[in-house]
């Protein structure tokens, strides 16, 4: 989950994303990516 970690910890990336999408958006995106790839899928059940 390297990209999820980057969205949450890389200060330059955080500043760039937050300046475009609003404060806290980089952290939110990082958490969403991490959740998407670590939560078991319930599709097809």
Short mmCIF file of C-alpha atoms in Angstrom, two decimals:
data_model
loop_
_atom_site.label_atom_id
_atom_site.label_comp_id
_atom_site.label_asym_id
_atom_site.label_seq_id
_atom_site.Cartn_x
_atom_site.Cartn_y
_atom_site.Cartn_z
CA UNK A 1 0.00 0.00 0.00
CA UNK A 2 2.80 2.38 -0.85
CA UNK A 3 0.54 4.88 -2.62
CA UNK A 4 -1.90 5.00 0.31
CA UNK A 5 1.01 5.72 2.65
CA UNK A 6 2.30 8.47 0.32
CA UNK A 7 -1.09 10.21 0.37
CA UNK A 8 -0.97 10.19 4.18
CA UNK A 9 2.71 10.94 4.88
CA UNK A 10 4.39 12.73 1.95
CA UNK A 11 4.26 16.42 2.90
CA UNK A 12 4.74 17.70 -0.67
CA UNK A 13 2.01 15.44 -2.03
CA UNK A 14 -0.32 16.36 0.83
CA UNK A 15 0.24 20.08 0.22
CA UNK A 16 -0.35 19.74 -3.52
CA UNK A 17 -3.55 17.71 -3.19
CA UNK A 18 -4.95 19.77 -0.34
CA UNK A 19 -4.33 22.99 -2.29
CA UNK A 20 -6.45 21.66 -5.17
CA UNK A 21 -9.12 19.60 -3.40
CA UNK A 22 -9.26 21.18 0.06
CA UNK A 23 -7.72 20.62 3.44
CA UNK A 24 -7.68 16.97 4.55
CA UNK A 25 -8.38 15.55 1.10
CA UNK A 26 -5.00 13.83 0.77
CA UNK A 27 -5.45 12.03 4.08
CA UNK A 28 -8.99 11.04 3.12
CA UNK A 29 -7.85 9.66 -0.25
CA UNK A 30 -5.02 7.73 1.39
CA UNK A 31 -7.39 6.17 3.89
CA UNK A 32 -9.92 5.34 1.14
CA UNK A 33 -7.26 3.64 -1.00
CA UNK A 34 -5.99 1.68 1.99
CA UNK A 35 -9.50 0.61 2.95
CA UNK A 36 -10.36 -0.41 -0.62
CA UNK A 37 -7.38 -2.73 -0.88
CA UNK A 38 -7.48 -4.16 2.65
CA UNK A 39 -11.22 -4.69 3.22
CA UNK A 40 -12.53 -8.04 1.95
CA UNK A 41 -14.94 -7.70 -0.93
CA UNK A 42 -18.53 -8.80 -0.46
CA UNK A 43 -19.35 -8.67 -4.16
CA UNK A 44 -20.77 -11.84 -5.62
CA UNK A 45 -21.90 -13.24 -2.28
#
